CSV table of C-alpha atoms and ligand atoms in Angstrom, one decimal:
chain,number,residue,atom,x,y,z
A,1,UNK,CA,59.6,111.8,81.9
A,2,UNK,CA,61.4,113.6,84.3
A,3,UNK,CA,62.3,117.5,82.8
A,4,UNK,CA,66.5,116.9,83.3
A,5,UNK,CA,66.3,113.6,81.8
A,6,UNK,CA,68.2,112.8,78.5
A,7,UNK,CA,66.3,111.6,74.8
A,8,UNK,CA,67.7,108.7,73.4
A,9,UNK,CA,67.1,107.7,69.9
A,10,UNK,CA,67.1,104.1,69.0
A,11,UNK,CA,66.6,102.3,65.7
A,12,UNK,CA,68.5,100.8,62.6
A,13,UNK,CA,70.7,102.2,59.7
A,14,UNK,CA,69.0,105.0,58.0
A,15,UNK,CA,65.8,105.6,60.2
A,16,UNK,CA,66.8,109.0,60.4
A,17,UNK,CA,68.2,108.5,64.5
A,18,UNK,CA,70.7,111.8,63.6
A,19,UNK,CA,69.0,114.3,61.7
A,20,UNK,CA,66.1,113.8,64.2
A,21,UNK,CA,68.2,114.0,67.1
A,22,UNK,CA,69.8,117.4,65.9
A,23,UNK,CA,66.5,119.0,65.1
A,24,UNK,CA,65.2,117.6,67.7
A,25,UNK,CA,67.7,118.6,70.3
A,26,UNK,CA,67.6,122.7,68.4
A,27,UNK,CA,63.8,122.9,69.0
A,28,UNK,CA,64.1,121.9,73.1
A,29,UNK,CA,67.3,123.7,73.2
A,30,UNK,CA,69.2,120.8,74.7
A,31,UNK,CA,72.9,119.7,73.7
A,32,UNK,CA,72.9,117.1,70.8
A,33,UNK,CA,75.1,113.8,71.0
A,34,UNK,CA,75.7,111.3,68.6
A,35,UNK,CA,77.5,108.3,69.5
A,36,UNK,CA,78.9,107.5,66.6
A,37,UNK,CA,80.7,110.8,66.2
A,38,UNK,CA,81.4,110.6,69.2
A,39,UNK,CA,83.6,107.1,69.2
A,40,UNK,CA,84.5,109.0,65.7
A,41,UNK,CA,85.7,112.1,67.3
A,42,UNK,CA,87.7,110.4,70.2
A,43,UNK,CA,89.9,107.8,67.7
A,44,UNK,CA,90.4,110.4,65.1
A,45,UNK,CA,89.3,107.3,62.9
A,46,UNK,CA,86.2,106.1,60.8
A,47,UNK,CA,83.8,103.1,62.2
A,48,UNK,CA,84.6,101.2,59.0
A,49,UNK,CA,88.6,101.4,60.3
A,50,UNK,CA,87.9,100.6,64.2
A,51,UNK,CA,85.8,98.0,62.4
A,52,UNK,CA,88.7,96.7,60.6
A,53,UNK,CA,91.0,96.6,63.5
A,54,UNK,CA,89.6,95.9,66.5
A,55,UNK,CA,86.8,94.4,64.6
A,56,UNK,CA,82.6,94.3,65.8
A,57,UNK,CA,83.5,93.4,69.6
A,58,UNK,CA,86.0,96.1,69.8
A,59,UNK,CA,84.0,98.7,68.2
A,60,UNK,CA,81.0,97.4,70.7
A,61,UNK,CA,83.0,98.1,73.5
A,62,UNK,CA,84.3,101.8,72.2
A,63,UNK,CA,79.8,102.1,72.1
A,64,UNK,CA,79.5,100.8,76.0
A,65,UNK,CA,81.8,103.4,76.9
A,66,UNK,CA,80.7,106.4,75.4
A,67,UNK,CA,77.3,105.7,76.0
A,68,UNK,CA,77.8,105.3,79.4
A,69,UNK,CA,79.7,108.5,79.8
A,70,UNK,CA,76.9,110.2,77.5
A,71,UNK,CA,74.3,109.0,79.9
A,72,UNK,CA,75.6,110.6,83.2
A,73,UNK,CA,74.7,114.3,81.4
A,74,UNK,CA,71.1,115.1,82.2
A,75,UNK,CA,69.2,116.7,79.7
A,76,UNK,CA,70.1,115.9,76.1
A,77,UNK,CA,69.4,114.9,73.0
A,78,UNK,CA,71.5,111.2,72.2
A,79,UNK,CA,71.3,109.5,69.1
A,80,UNK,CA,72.6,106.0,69.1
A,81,UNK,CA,74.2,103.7,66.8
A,82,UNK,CA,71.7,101.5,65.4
A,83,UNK,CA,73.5,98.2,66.9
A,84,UNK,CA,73.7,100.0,70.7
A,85,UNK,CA,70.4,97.1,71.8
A,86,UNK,CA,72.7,94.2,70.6
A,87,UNK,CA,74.4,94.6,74.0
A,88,UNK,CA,71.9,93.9,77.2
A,89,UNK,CA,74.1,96.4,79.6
A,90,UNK,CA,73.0,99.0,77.0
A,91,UNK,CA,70.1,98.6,76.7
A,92,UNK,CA,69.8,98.7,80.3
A,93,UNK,CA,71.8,101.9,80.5
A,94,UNK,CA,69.7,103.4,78.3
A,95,UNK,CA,66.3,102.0,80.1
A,96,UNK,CA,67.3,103.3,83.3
A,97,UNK,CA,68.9,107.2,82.2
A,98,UNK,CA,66.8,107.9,79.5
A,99,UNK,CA,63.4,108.6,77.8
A,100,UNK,CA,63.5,106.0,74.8
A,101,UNK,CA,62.1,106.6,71.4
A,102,UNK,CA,62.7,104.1,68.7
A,103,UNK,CA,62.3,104.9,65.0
A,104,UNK,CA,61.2,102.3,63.1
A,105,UNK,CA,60.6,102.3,59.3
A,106,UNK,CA,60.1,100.2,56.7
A,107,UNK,CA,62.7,98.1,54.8
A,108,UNK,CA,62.1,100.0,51.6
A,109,UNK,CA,63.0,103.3,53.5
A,110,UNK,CA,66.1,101.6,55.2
A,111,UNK,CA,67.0,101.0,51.8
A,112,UNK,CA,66.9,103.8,50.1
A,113,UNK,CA,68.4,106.2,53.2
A,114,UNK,CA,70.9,104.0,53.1
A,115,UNK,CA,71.9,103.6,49.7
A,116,UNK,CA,74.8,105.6,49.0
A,117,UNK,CA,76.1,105.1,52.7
A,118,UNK,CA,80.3,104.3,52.4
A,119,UNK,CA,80.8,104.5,56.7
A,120,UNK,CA,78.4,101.5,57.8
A,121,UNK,CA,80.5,98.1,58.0
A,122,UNK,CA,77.5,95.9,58.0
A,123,UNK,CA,76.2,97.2,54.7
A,124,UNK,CA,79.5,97.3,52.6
A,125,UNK,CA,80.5,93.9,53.1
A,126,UNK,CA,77.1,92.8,52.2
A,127,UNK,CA,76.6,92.3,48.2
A,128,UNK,CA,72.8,92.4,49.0
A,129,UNK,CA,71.7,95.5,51.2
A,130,UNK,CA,67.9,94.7,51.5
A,131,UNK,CA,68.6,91.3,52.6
A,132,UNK,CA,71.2,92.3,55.3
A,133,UNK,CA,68.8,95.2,56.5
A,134,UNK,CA,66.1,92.9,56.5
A,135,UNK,CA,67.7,90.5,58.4
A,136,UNK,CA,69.8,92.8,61.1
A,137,UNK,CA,66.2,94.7,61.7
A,138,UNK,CA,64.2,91.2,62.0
A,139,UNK,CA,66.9,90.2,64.8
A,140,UNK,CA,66.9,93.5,66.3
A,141,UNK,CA,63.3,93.8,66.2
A,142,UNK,CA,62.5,92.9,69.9
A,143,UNK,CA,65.1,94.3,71.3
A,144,UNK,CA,64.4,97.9,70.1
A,145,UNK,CA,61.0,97.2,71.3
A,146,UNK,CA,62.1,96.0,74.6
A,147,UNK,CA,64.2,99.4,75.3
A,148,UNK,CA,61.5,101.8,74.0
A,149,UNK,CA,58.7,103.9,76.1
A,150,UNK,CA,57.6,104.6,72.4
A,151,UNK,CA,57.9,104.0,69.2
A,152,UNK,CA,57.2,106.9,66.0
A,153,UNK,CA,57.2,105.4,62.6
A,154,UNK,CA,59.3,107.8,60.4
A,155,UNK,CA,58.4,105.7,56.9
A,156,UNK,CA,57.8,108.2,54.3
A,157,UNK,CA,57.1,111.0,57.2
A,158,UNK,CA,59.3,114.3,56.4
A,159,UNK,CA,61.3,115.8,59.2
A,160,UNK,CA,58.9,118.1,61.0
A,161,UNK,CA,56.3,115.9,61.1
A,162,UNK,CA,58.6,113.3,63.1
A,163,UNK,CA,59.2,116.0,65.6
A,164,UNK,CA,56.0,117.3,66.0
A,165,UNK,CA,55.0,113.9,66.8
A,166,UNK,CA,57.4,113.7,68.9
A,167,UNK,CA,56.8,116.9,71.0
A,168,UNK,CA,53.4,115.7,71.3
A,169,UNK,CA,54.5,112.4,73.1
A,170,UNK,CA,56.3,114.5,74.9
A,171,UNK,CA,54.1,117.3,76.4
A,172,UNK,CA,52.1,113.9,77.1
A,173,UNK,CA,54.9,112.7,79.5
A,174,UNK,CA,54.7,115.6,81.4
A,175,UNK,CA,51.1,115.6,81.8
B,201,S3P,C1,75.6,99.9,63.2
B,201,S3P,C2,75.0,101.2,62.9
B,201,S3P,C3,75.8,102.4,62.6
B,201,S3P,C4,77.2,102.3,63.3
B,201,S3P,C5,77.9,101.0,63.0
B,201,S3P,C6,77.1,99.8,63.3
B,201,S3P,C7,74.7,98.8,63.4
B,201,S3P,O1,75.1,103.5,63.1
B,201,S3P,O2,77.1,102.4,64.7
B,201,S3P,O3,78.1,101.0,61.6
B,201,S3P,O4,75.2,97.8,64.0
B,201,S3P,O5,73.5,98.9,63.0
B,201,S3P,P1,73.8,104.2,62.4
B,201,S3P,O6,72.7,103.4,62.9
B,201,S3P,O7,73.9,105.6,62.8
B,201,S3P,O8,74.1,104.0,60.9
């Protein structure tokens, strides 16, 4: 990995993409992005309301953008919406500008991290969250895979485990 290029975190709803990201980005002292807050922070709205009136497509487009714009910084920490691989011009954006860890976990963990979540579209109009997590991460499955240069399981692993993993893969890179 080359030493100014930027992290990206990939994976679904509730695998832990921003409170890795943030702890991740304090111990390498880089700047932390999250693209949701992002798109959150430039409408002055929530992603359930772009959801509601510009609906998936427009909110997807809102994603392109930022992540695009997020991508010409060198050097820092990105975590990603967990739908940014949907879209094959982002995954190629984040391919080509980025080191690429995916954090995958089980369904039960999805589950539970994601249980009293009121911000995630996809999960409030659904009356049964396991099935519509099992079924958005079976789709998504290869195309998280297909983005990655690695992938850290984060089922039942507490935080600093996941980032000392991580710096591990890392100090590997640069070997
Ligand atoms: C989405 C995941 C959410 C957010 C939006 C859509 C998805 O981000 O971008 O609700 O399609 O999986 P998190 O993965 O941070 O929850």
């Amino acid at each position: 990995m080359p030493s100014k290029q930027s992290i990206a975190l990939i994976g679904p709803m509730g695998s832990g993409k921003t409170s890795v990201g943030r702890r991740l980005a304090c111990v390498l002292k880089r700047d932390f992005f999250d693209s949701d807050h992002e798109i959150v922070a430039r409408t002055g709205v929530s992603i359930d309301h772009i959801f509601d009136v510009e609906g998936e497509e427009g909110f997807r487009e809102r994603e392109t953008n930022i992540l695009s714009e997020l991508l010409v910084i060198p050097d820092m920490v990105i975590a990603t919406g967990g739908g940014i691989i949907i879209k094959k011009e982002n995954r190629d954006l984040l391919k080509k500008n980025a080191f690429v860890i995916y954090l995958s976990s089980s369904i039960d963990q999805l589950v539970k991290r994601t249980l009293l979540s009121k911000n995630r579209p996809l999960l409030e109009k659904s009356n049964n969250r396991e099935k519509t997590i099992k079924k958005i991460v079976n789709e998504r499955e290869p195309w998280y895979q297909e983005t990655a240069d690695v992938t850290i399981d984060t089922s039942g692993k507490k935080l600093y485990v996941i980032i000392n993993e991580i710096k591990k893969v890392l100090n590997n890179e640069k070997k």
